[in-house]
XYZ file of C-alpha atoms in Angstrom:
370
model
C 0.036 0.022 -0.143
C 1.286 3.645 -0.629
C -0.049 6.601 -0.361
C 1.075 9.397 -2.460
C 0.077 12.888 -0.132
C 0.587 16.485 -1.748
C 1.043 17.804 2.478
C 4.239 16.566 3.814
C 2.168 15.339 6.989
C 0.431 12.211 8.025
C -3.242 12.448 7.337
C -5.114 14.186 10.027
C -8.236 15.143 11.061
C -9.782 18.742 9.140
C -13.392 20.092 11.713
C -11.865 21.280 14.203
C -9.667 23.274 12.194
C -12.026 25.847 12.143
C -13.455 25.802 15.943
C -11.223 24.582 18.744
C -7.637 24.145 16.252
C -8.065 27.810 15.786
C -8.978 28.913 19.501
C -5.734 27.148 20.875
C -8.236 24.092 22.954
C -6.495 21.568 20.628
C -3.100 21.233 19.806
C -1.473 19.691 16.445
C -0.846 16.459 18.250
C -4.913 16.118 18.651
C -5.221 16.414 15.126
C -3.468 13.640 14.349
C -5.117 10.266 12.898
C -2.868 7.375 12.869
C -2.496 4.916 15.632
C 0.520 2.566 16.657
C -1.662 0.477 15.718
C -1.514 1.307 12.165
C 1.875 0.300 11.973
C 0.975 -3.353 11.450
C -0.939 -1.931 7.503
C 2.946 -1.064 6.179
C 2.400 1.677 4.258
C 4.730 2.968 2.469
C 4.626 6.981 2.241
C 5.632 9.715 -0.552
C 4.599 12.565 1.367
C 5.216 16.840 0.383
C 5.354 15.595 -3.303
C 1.952 15.539 -5.553
C 0.665 13.370 -8.080
C 1.174 14.640 -11.567
C 0.038 12.671 -14.482
C -1.931 9.132 -14.347
C -1.048 6.502 -16.820
C -3.379 3.828 -16.953
C -2.103 1.657 -19.635
C 1.633 1.493 -17.904
C -0.595 1.756 -14.316
C 1.546 4.182 -13.336
C 1.453 7.749 -11.468
C 4.001 9.949 -11.957
C 4.859 12.244 -9.022
C 6.321 15.929 -8.933
C 9.629 14.857 -8.224
C 10.107 12.750 -10.587
C 8.789 9.027 -8.954
C 7.101 7.163 -11.103
C 4.735 4.414 -9.550
C 3.400 1.549 -10.978
C 0.741 -0.454 -8.817
C -2.027 -2.728 -9.204
C -4.814 -0.771 -8.476
C -5.381 3.490 -7.799
C -7.604 4.542 -5.768
C -8.390 8.194 -6.613
C -8.862 10.483 -3.307
C -7.154 13.622 -3.958
C -9.907 15.923 -2.660
C -10.551 19.193 -3.197
C -9.110 22.423 -2.819
C -10.045 25.962 -0.982
C -11.578 28.471 -3.833
C -10.076 32.025 -3.298
C -11.004 35.183 -4.682
C -9.350 36.371 -8.285
C -6.790 39.290 -7.459
C -4.045 40.705 -9.514
C -1.811 40.428 -6.136
C -1.259 38.216 -3.567
C -2.296 40.378 -0.200
C -0.609 39.150 3.157
C -3.528 38.508 5.917
C -6.094 36.889 3.282
C -6.587 33.346 3.836
C -8.020 30.252 3.061
C -9.241 27.248 6.037
C -8.612 23.998 4.222
C -5.317 22.357 5.479
C -3.278 21.895 8.905
C -0.778 24.926 7.617
C -3.448 27.180 6.745
C -5.150 27.055 10.283
C -1.558 27.817 11.292
C -1.739 30.973 9.487
C -4.896 32.142 10.108
C -4.434 31.051 14.073
C -1.180 33.490 13.845
C -3.041 36.090 12.281
C -5.720 36.249 14.561
C -3.606 36.450 17.383
C -2.533 39.817 16.229
C -5.722 41.300 14.987
C -8.845 43.386 15.972
C -10.811 42.940 12.960
C -11.940 40.656 10.969
C -14.279 39.953 7.210
C -15.511 36.989 6.286
C -16.540 36.306 2.565
C -18.719 33.720 2.418
C -21.031 32.475 5.207
C -21.350 29.096 4.753
C -19.871 26.559 7.212
C -15.989 27.321 6.669
C -17.408 30.855 7.258
C -19.835 31.053 9.820
C -17.865 28.825 12.190
C -14.926 30.845 11.694
C -17.143 34.165 12.557
C -17.832 31.896 15.744
C -14.177 31.199 16.966
C -12.813 34.684 16.179
C -15.443 36.623 18.318
C -14.551 34.193 20.725
C -11.273 35.322 20.353
C -12.095 38.818 21.353
C -12.637 39.940 17.427
C -14.273 42.284 15.572
C -16.175 40.390 12.602
C -18.233 41.247 9.571
C -19.687 38.115 7.390
C -20.005 39.215 3.953
C -22.363 36.598 2.321
C -23.739 37.110 -1.484
C -26.844 34.969 -1.751
C -29.359 36.883 -0.023
C -29.040 34.314 2.947
C -26.541 32.736 4.178
C -26.519 28.584 4.331
C -29.681 29.028 1.612
C -27.828 26.826 -0.608
C -26.940 23.504 1.964
C -30.764 24.447 3.622
C -32.872 25.815 1.140
C -33.649 29.115 1.070
C -37.452 28.345 1.178
C -36.428 27.382 4.956
C -36.642 29.278 8.453
C -33.467 27.455 9.741
C -31.656 29.791 7.149
C -32.697 32.871 9.112
C -32.068 31.354 12.819
C -28.460 31.053 11.536
C -28.335 34.669 11.232
C -30.280 35.220 13.641
C -27.402 33.596 15.426
C -24.646 35.604 14.253
C -26.285 39.083 15.643
C -26.695 37.613 19.113
C -23.189 36.877 18.862
C -22.930 40.467 18.165
C -21.534 39.795 14.824
C -22.144 42.056 11.288
C -24.071 39.353 7.905
C -24.076 41.984 5.313
C -25.688 39.076 2.494
C -26.883 40.267 -1.061
C -24.040 41.236 -2.047
C -20.649 40.760 -3.866
C -17.040 41.343 -2.886
C -15.324 44.030 -5.419
C -11.724 43.974 -4.605
C -9.682 43.043 -1.670
C -7.631 47.326 -0.102
C -3.871 47.383 0.235
C -0.513 46.989 -0.411
C 1.203 44.084 0.559
C -1.285 43.921 3.144
C -5.085 44.005 3.171
C -6.051 46.806 5.075
C -10.040 46.557 4.011
C -12.809 44.669 1.858
C -14.634 46.158 -0.876
C -17.947 45.612 -1.975
C -19.721 45.858 -5.193
C -22.103 48.917 -3.129
C -19.685 50.659 -2.489
C -19.131 50.342 0.845
C -15.707 49.451 2.462
C -15.035 47.059 5.223
C -11.942 47.669 7.154
C -10.280 44.655 8.013
C -6.895 43.076 9.577
C -7.265 40.086 8.222
C -10.482 38.199 5.464
C -10.847 34.699 5.249
C -12.539 33.811 1.926
C -15.328 30.875 2.537
C -16.162 30.554 -0.749
C -16.602 26.669 -1.360
C -13.919 24.180 -2.899
C -13.168 22.610 -6.667
C -11.596 18.880 -7.050
C -8.373 18.060 -7.530
C -8.650 16.177 -10.367
C -6.833 19.028 -13.373
C -3.837 17.066 -12.446
C -5.759 13.696 -14.898
C -6.449 16.090 -18.098
C -5.367 13.512 -20.987
C -5.690 10.518 -18.711
C -8.607 8.975 -19.663
C -10.213 9.276 -16.801
C -13.478 10.839 -17.565
C -14.594 13.892 -15.616
C -17.473 16.074 -14.770
C -17.119 18.207 -12.204
C -14.797 15.666 -10.245
C -13.854 12.335 -11.581
C -16.879 10.465 -12.758
C -17.729 7.031 -10.614
C -20.946 4.788 -11.292
C -22.215 4.011 -8.254
C -19.957 1.287 -6.752
C -16.681 4.061 -6.865
C -15.642 2.412 -10.460
C -14.580 4.746 -12.706
C -14.612 3.996 -16.545
C -10.938 2.689 -16.721
C -10.778 -0.927 -14.759
C -8.760 -0.967 -11.347
C -9.083 3.220 -10.899
C -11.666 3.394 -7.965
C -12.480 7.181 -7.470
C -13.903 8.568 -3.284
C -14.486 11.358 -1.469
C -14.021 15.477 -2.421
C -12.889 14.825 -5.790
C -15.521 12.118 -6.658
C -18.744 12.583 -8.752
C -20.601 9.400 -7.971
C -23.394 8.197 -9.706
C -26.073 8.117 -6.878
C -29.630 5.503 -7.280
C -31.320 7.315 -4.715
C -31.397 10.942 -7.052
C -30.529 8.863 -10.668
C -27.584 11.199 -11.376
C -23.689 11.927 -10.039
C -22.472 14.413 -7.608
C -20.077 15.435 -5.484
C -19.982 15.516 -1.253
C -17.130 17.473 0.673
C -18.618 15.516 3.928
C -16.435 14.537 6.416
C -18.586 11.198 7.126
C -18.640 10.762 3.263
C -14.916 10.702 3.115
C -15.151 8.262 6.522
C -17.807 5.701 4.870
C -17.229 6.209 0.837
C -13.990 3.818 0.471
C -15.469 0.338 1.739
C -17.526 0.125 -1.042
C -14.344 2.178 -3.700
C -11.848 -1.010 -1.962
C -14.242 -3.460 -2.385
C -15.029 -2.531 -5.877
C -11.228 -2.532 -6.607
C -10.644 -6.021 -4.944
C -13.287 -7.888 -6.433
C -12.991 -6.430 -9.682
C -16.063 -4.476 -10.570
C -19.086 -6.534 -8.254
C -19.383 -4.964 -5.315
C -22.747 -3.206 -4.413
C -23.420 0.004 -4.651
C -22.450 3.059 -1.928
C -26.300 4.196 -0.640
C -25.470 6.056 3.062
C -27.694 8.774 3.586
C -25.061 11.801 3.349
C -24.615 13.407 7.150
C -23.109 16.587 8.149
C -22.745 18.920 10.984
C -21.939 22.533 11.754
C -20.157 23.615 15.336
C -21.935 28.194 15.745
C -21.739 29.866 19.208
C -21.982 26.954 20.819
C -25.400 25.296 18.876
C -24.475 22.273 16.796
C -26.626 22.362 13.466
C -27.009 19.398 11.859
C -28.723 17.632 8.175
C -28.549 13.975 6.662
C -29.698 13.025 3.521
C -30.794 15.075 0.394
C -33.100 18.006 -0.204
C -34.240 19.701 -3.218
C -35.677 23.213 -4.580
C -39.492 23.021 -4.094
C -38.812 20.158 -1.427
C -41.735 20.432 1.824
C -40.032 22.041 4.562
C -42.263 21.286 7.997
C -41.116 21.235 11.725
C -41.541 18.156 13.240
C -39.718 18.887 17.060
C -39.587 21.987 18.635
C -39.832 25.724 16.249
C -36.957 28.220 15.146
C -38.675 30.123 18.185
C -36.591 28.644 19.991
C -34.007 27.815 18.614
C -33.860 24.261 18.934
C -35.841 22.188 16.483
C -36.157 19.454 14.341
C -37.674 20.241 10.450
C -38.195 17.361 7.523
C -38.016 17.603 4.239
C -41.004 15.614 1.839
C -40.636 15.123 -1.719
C -43.959 13.150 -3.543
C -44.328 12.634 0.360
C -41.277 11.089 0.952
C -39.186 11.713 3.383
C -35.980 13.088 2.599
C -33.877 14.818 4.376
C -33.877 15.766 8.227
C -31.814 19.265 9.972
C -31.152 19.787 13.473
C -30.533 22.090 15.436
C -29.603 21.327 19.204
C -32.188 18.530 18.252
C -29.903 15.785 19.840
C -31.756 12.762 20.434
C -35.017 13.641 18.027
C -32.833 14.662 15.076
C -30.896 10.622 15.782
C -34.431 10.072 15.796
C -35.688 10.751 12.791
C -32.341 10.087 11.084
C -32.603 6.421 12.015
C -37.000 6.943 10.175
C -34.371 8.709 6.663
C -31.945 5.414 6.877
C -34.614 3.265 7.454
C -37.042 4.321 4.011
C -33.600 5.199 1.781
C -32.300 1.515 2.140
C -35.807 0.392 1.592
C -35.808 2.654 -1.596
C -32.579 1.731 -2.678
C -33.109 -2.245 -2.491
C -36.325 -2.336 -4.525
C -36.167 -3.233 -7.586
C -36.315 -0.631 -10.672
C -39.474 -0.062 -11.569
C -40.527 -1.849 -15.183
């Protein structure tokens, strides 16, 4: 087993990077995922030098340092990287947050800062805003959409307004429905200028505007690419002996009837079992049918979502209330439960998630309609 990594670090846990690691309550050692028991697996590590080419006919992977690796099978798990703002000249004090090195640089800057502007009101942006506010910084969040989290939660859901209220409750200024025109500064950022002409002073800027899959290195390899590495429901690519998993894979979802990329921690943990079964069986493994799930911690609250929703789904608060900011909401399509959202819902969310899992399992196990 040869593991190639562009980063020089052994595997580590990413969720704490926007929370406990930024505050200093989690150390670098706390992030490590490997244990002494993993030594028995006899991994061979190739770290700090990314893959630059895949040659399927020769079953080889070329690395940036000139190394050529031969293999009987290849797992593509190159993940994704943070999107950035288009700028003519990079400025100090402007950060994305994806890697531990990103987090170290951001943590050092926040320790010397008084004001932070977060571009993007999604989960990374909200978590960084929450963390920075707990450190005493003045924080402004800028979101291009009319409401934060409208993409992942659905714009029709009052929960988006509840999440916006969490920012206000903790003294974070939220500006929605406006784009960033440019970043101001010579060597270091000093302000963020918005499309409507407003200027926001900033000692530090964090850009949280999504991620893009690391698949450019596969151009010309023959592996099908379309918004990621295209796979079937069992993680198999169009080339035998090559599978793809995690953030870089656009996998077919039998429940949705289409391909999609999922950027969730639990997905990256669960999907590899299917990919490995496909690789070792020569392509005869069962489809991956797990229900997508993610969580976010903001201002001491836990937000959880399971399932897949679409615009037009019927959203109903079934337990608690949005006014109390502790609730469970369901998403239904054609009378069928397709997703569950919880805010500080604890056992109630877990119960509805189990119901969703059972219904999803029954749907994916049913024979196709004639």
